[in-house]
Amino acid sequence: MKGAERDDTPVLITQAEPSYEEQFAARKRKYMIMMSMRIPCLLLAGLTYHTWWLALGFVALSVPLPWIAVLIANDRPPRKAEKVNRYVREPRAIEGGNHQVIEG
């Protein structure tokens, strides 16, 4: 390897992306938490039915929760763009450009 030094710097594994299983488990956990928030909202709406605007607020809060939970659960983090190490050869001329041509 002429002109280029070998990079012996250790790679930090803390910068590694979490595995697919870990990402999936985290998304599943977020989904379950958001969906479990819907039940208390509906219970609070039932308990506060005397104050109609408060009950309506709890119901209105519980309606978009499944949609938001699905969006968050299906959203994977973007993949990191990796710099690909490609071999670039140095162009070399086989012969010089000035040749004496002998015609017959």
JSON list of C-alpha atoms in Angstrom, two decimals:
[
{"chain": "A", "resi": 1, "resn": "MET", "atom": "CA", "xyz": [0.00, 0.00, 0.00]},
{"chain": "A", "resi": 2, "resn": "LYS", "atom": "CA", "xyz": [2.04, 2.85, -1.28]},
{"chain": "A", "resi": 3, "resn": "GLY", "atom": "CA", "xyz": [1.21, 6.28, 0.11]},
{"chain": "A", "resi": 4, "resn": "ALA", "atom": "CA", "xyz": [-1.66, 5.09, 2.32]},
{"chain": "A", "resi": 5, "resn": "GLU", "atom": "CA", "xyz": [-1.28, 4.13, 5.95]},
{"chain": "A", "resi": 6, "resn": "ARG", "atom": "CA", "xyz": [-3.36, 1.38, 7.50]},
{"chain": "A", "resi": 7, "resn": "ASP", "atom": "CA", "xyz": [-5.90, 2.72, 10.00]},
{"chain": "A", "resi": 8, "resn": "ASP", "atom": "CA", "xyz": [-5.56, 0.62, 13.16]},
{"chain": "A", "resi": 9, "resn": "THR", "atom": "CA", "xyz": [-8.01, 2.74, 15.15]},
{"chain": "A", "resi": 10, "resn": "PRO", "atom": "CA", "xyz": [-10.41, 0.45, 17.01]},
{"chain": "A", "resi": 11, "resn": "VAL", "atom": "CA", "xyz": [-14.06, 0.65, 16.06]},
{"chain": "A", "resi": 12, "resn": "LEU", "atom": "CA", "xyz": [-16.37, 1.67, 18.89]},
{"chain": "A", "resi": 13, "resn": "ILE", "atom": "CA", "xyz": [-19.20, -0.81, 19.17]},
{"chain": "A", "resi": 14, "resn": "THR", "atom": "CA", "xyz": [-21.26, 1.72, 21.12]},
{"chain": "A", "resi": 15, "resn": "GLN", "atom": "CA", "xyz": [-21.84, 3.46, 17.80]},
{"chain": "A", "resi": 16, "resn": "ALA", "atom": "CA", "xyz": [-23.25, 0.28, 16.33]},
{"chain": "A", "resi": 17, "resn": "GLU", "atom": "CA", "xyz": [-26.91, 0.27, 15.36]},
{"chain": "A", "resi": 18, "resn": "PRO", "atom": "CA", "xyz": [-29.22, -1.77, 17.62]},
{"chain": "A", "resi": 19, "resn": "SER", "atom": "CA", "xyz": [-30.18, -5.15, 16.22]},
{"chain": "A", "resi": 20, "resn": "TYR", "atom": "CA", "xyz": [-33.48, -5.63, 14.42]},
{"chain": "A", "resi": 21, "resn": "GLU", "atom": "CA", "xyz": [-34.85, -7.63, 17.35]},
{"chain": "A", "resi": 22, "resn": "GLU", "atom": "CA", "xyz": [-33.99, -4.84, 19.81]},
{"chain": "A", "resi": 23, "resn": "GLN", "atom": "CA", "xyz": [-35.61, -2.22, 17.56]},
{"chain": "A", "resi": 24, "resn": "PHE", "atom": "CA", "xyz": [-38.71, -4.37, 17.16]},
{"chain": "A", "resi": 25, "resn": "ALA", "atom": "CA", "xyz": [-38.98, -4.94, 20.92]},
{"chain": "A", "resi": 26, "resn": "ALA", "atom": "CA", "xyz": [-38.69, -1.20, 21.58]},
{"chain": "A", "resi": 27, "resn": "ARG", "atom": "CA", "xyz": [-41.38, -0.41, 18.98]},
{"chain": "A", "resi": 28, "resn": "LYS", "atom": "CA", "xyz": [-43.65, -3.11, 20.44]},
{"chain": "A", "resi": 29, "resn": "ARG", "atom": "CA", "xyz": [-43.16, -1.69, 23.94]},
{"chain": "A", "resi": 30, "resn": "LYS", "atom": "CA", "xyz": [-44.09, 1.83, 22.73]},
{"chain": "A", "resi": 31, "resn": "TYR", "atom": "CA", "xyz": [-47.19, 0.44, 21.00]},
{"chain": "A", "resi": 32, "resn": "MET", "atom": "CA", "xyz": [-48.35, -1.40, 24.13]},
{"chain": "A", "resi": 33, "resn": "ILE", "atom": "CA", "xyz": [-47.82, 1.68, 26.32]},
{"chain": "A", "resi": 34, "resn": "MET", "atom": "CA", "xyz": [-49.79, 3.92, 23.97]},
{"chain": "A", "resi": 35, "resn": "MET", "atom": "CA", "xyz": [-52.62, 1.42, 23.59]},
{"chain": "A", "resi": 36, "resn": "SER", "atom": "CA", "xyz": [-52.79, 0.92, 27.35]},
{"chain": "A", "resi": 37, "resn": "MET", "atom": "CA", "xyz": [-53.24, 4.69, 27.74]},
{"chain": "A", "resi": 38, "resn": "ARG", "atom": "CA", "xyz": [-56.52, 4.43, 25.85]},
{"chain": "A", "resi": 39, "resn": "ILE", "atom": "CA", "xyz": [-58.28, 2.38, 28.56]},
{"chain": "A", "resi": 40, "resn": "PRO", "atom": "CA", "xyz": [-57.71, 4.96, 31.35]},
{"chain": "A", "resi": 41, "resn": "CYS", "atom": "CA", "xyz": [-58.90, 7.71, 29.00]},
{"chain": "A", "resi": 42, "resn": "LEU", "atom": "CA", "xyz": [-62.16, 5.87, 28.36]},
{"chain": "A", "resi": 43, "resn": "LEU", "atom": "CA", "xyz": [-62.56, 5.08, 32.07]},
{"chain": "A", "resi": 44, "resn": "LEU", "atom": "CA", "xyz": [-61.96, 8.72, 32.98]},
{"chain": "A", "resi": 45, "resn": "ALA", "atom": "CA", "xyz": [-64.52, 9.75, 30.35]},
{"chain": "A", "resi": 46, "resn": "GLY", "atom": "CA", "xyz": [-67.05, 7.44, 32.01]},
{"chain": "A", "resi": 47, "resn": "LEU", "atom": "CA", "xyz": [-66.23, 8.75, 35.47]},
{"chain": "A", "resi": 48, "resn": "THR", "atom": "CA", "xyz": [-66.47, 12.41, 34.44]},
{"chain": "A", "resi": 49, "resn": "TYR", "atom": "CA", "xyz": [-69.70, 12.16, 32.43]},
{"chain": "A", "resi": 50, "resn": "HIS", "atom": "CA", "xyz": [-71.25, 14.82, 34.73]},
{"chain": "A", "resi": 51, "resn": "THR", "atom": "CA", "xyz": [-68.83, 17.36, 33.27]},
{"chain": "A", "resi": 52, "resn": "TRP", "atom": "CA", "xyz": [-69.62, 16.77, 29.60]},
{"chain": "A", "resi": 53, "resn": "TRP", "atom": "CA", "xyz": [-66.75, 18.81, 28.18]},
{"chain": "A", "resi": 54, "resn": "LEU", "atom": "CA", "xyz": [-64.17, 16.93, 30.27]},
{"chain": "A", "resi": 55, "resn": "ALA", "atom": "CA", "xyz": [-65.65, 13.54, 29.31]},
{"chain": "A", "resi": 56, "resn": "LEU", "atom": "CA", "xyz": [-65.69, 14.61, 25.66]},
{"chain": "A", "resi": 57, "resn": "GLY", "atom": "CA", "xyz": [-62.03, 15.66, 25.97]},
{"chain": "A", "resi": 58, "resn": "PHE", "atom": "CA", "xyz": [-61.04, 12.23, 27.30]},
{"chain": "A", "resi": 59, "resn": "VAL", "atom": "CA", "xyz": [-62.95, 10.50, 24.49]},
{"chain": "A", "resi": 60, "resn": "ALA", "atom": "CA", "xyz": [-61.40, 12.82, 21.91]},
{"chain": "A", "resi": 61, "resn": "LEU", "atom": "CA", "xyz": [-57.97, 12.03, 23.33]},
{"chain": "A", "resi": 62, "resn": "SER", "atom": "CA", "xyz": [-58.56, 8.28, 23.15]},
{"chain": "A", "resi": 63, "resn": "VAL", "atom": "CA", "xyz": [-59.75, 8.27, 19.50]},
{"chain": "A", "resi": 64, "resn": "PRO", "atom": "CA", "xyz": [-56.42, 9.05, 17.71]},
{"chain": "A", "resi": 65, "resn": "LEU", "atom": "CA", "xyz": [-54.30, 6.92, 20.08]},
{"chain": "A", "resi": 66, "resn": "PRO", "atom": "CA", "xyz": [-54.54, 3.65, 18.05]},
{"chain": "A", "resi": 67, "resn": "TRP", "atom": "CA", "xyz": [-53.60, 5.47, 14.84]},
{"chain": "A", "resi": 68, "resn": "ILE", "atom": "CA", "xyz": [-50.63, 7.20, 16.48]},
{"chain": "A", "resi": 69, "resn": "ALA", "atom": "CA", "xyz": [-49.54, 3.95, 18.16]},
{"chain": "A", "resi": 70, "resn": "VAL", "atom": "CA", "xyz": [-49.52, 2.12, 14.82]},
{"chain": "A", "resi": 71, "resn": "LEU", "atom": "CA", "xyz": [-47.52, 4.90, 13.15]},
{"chain": "A", "resi": 72, "resn": "ILE", "atom": "CA", "xyz": [-44.92, 4.88, 15.91]},
{"chain": "A", "resi": 73, "resn": "ALA", "atom": "CA", "xyz": [-44.75, 1.07, 16.02]},
{"chain": "A", "resi": 74, "resn": "ASN", "atom": "CA", "xyz": [-44.17, 0.81, 12.26]},
{"chain": "A", "resi": 75, "resn": "ASP", "atom": "CA", "xyz": [-41.58, 3.56, 12.11]},
{"chain": "A", "resi": 76, "resn": "ARG", "atom": "CA", "xyz": [-38.04, 2.22, 11.95]},
{"chain": "A", "resi": 77, "resn": "PRO", "atom": "CA", "xyz": [-35.10, 4.53, 12.46]},
{"chain": "A", "resi": 78, "resn": "PRO", "atom": "CA", "xyz": [-33.49, 5.55, 9.18]},
{"chain": "A", "resi": 79, "resn": "ARG", "atom": "CA", "xyz": [-30.54, 3.51, 8.05]},
{"chain": "A", "resi": 80, "resn": "LYS", "atom": "CA", "xyz": [-27.20, 5.18, 8.35]},
{"chain": "A", "resi": 81, "resn": "ALA", "atom": "CA", "xyz": [-25.40, 5.94, 5.13]},
{"chain": "A", "resi": 82, "resn": "GLU", "atom": "CA", "xyz": [-22.18, 4.02, 5.23]},
{"chain": "A", "resi": 83, "resn": "LYS", "atom": "CA", "xyz": [-19.14, 5.23, 3.42]},
{"chain": "A", "resi": 84, "resn": "VAL", "atom": "CA", "xyz": [-18.08, 2.42, 1.12]},
{"chain": "A", "resi": 85, "resn": "ASN", "atom": "CA", "xyz": [-14.35, 1.90, 0.82]},
{"chain": "A", "resi": 86, "resn": "ARG", "atom": "CA", "xyz": [-13.65, 1.44, -2.87]},
{"chain": "A", "resi": 87, "resn": "TYR", "atom": "CA", "xyz": [-10.37, 0.72, -4.57]},
{"chain": "A", "resi": 88, "resn": "VAL", "atom": "CA", "xyz": [-9.22, 3.59, -6.76]},
{"chain": "A", "resi": 89, "resn": "ARG", "atom": "CA", "xyz": [-6.30, 2.70, -8.95]},
{"chain": "A", "resi": 90, "resn": "GLU", "atom": "CA", "xyz": [-3.76, 5.23, -10.02]},
{"chain": "A", "resi": 91, "resn": "PRO", "atom": "CA", "xyz": [-3.76, 5.76, -13.78]},
{"chain": "A", "resi": 92, "resn": "ARG", "atom": "CA", "xyz": [-0.40, 4.94, -15.37]},
{"chain": "A", "resi": 93, "resn": "ALA", "atom": "CA", "xyz": [0.69, 5.40, -18.93]},
{"chain": "A", "resi": 94, "resn": "ILE", "atom": "CA", "xyz": [2.07, 2.31, -20.60]},
{"chain": "A", "resi": 95, "resn": "GLU", "atom": "CA", "xyz": [4.29, 4.23, -22.97]},
{"chain": "A", "resi": 96, "resn": "GLY", "atom": "CA", "xyz": [5.08, 7.82, -23.72]},
{"chain": "A", "resi": 97, "resn": "GLY", "atom": "CA", "xyz": [3.13, 9.69, -26.39]},
{"chain": "A", "resi": 98, "resn": "ASN", "atom": "CA", "xyz": [6.03, 10.58, -28.77]},
{"chain": "A", "resi": 99, "resn": "HIS", "atom": "CA", "xyz": [6.91, 7.68, -31.08]},
{"chain": "A", "resi": 100, "resn": "GLN", "atom": "CA", "xyz": [8.94, 7.72, -34.19]},
{"chain": "A", "resi": 101, "resn": "VAL", "atom": "CA", "xyz": [6.85, 6.20, -36.96]},
{"chain": "A", "resi": 102, "resn": "ILE", "atom": "CA", "xyz": [8.66, 4.59, -39.89]},
{"chain": "A", "resi": 103, "resn": "GLU", "atom": "CA", "xyz": [6.56, 4.39, -42.99]},
{"chain": "A", "resi": 104, "resn": "GLY", "atom": "CA", "xyz": [7.53, 1.99, -45.75]}
]
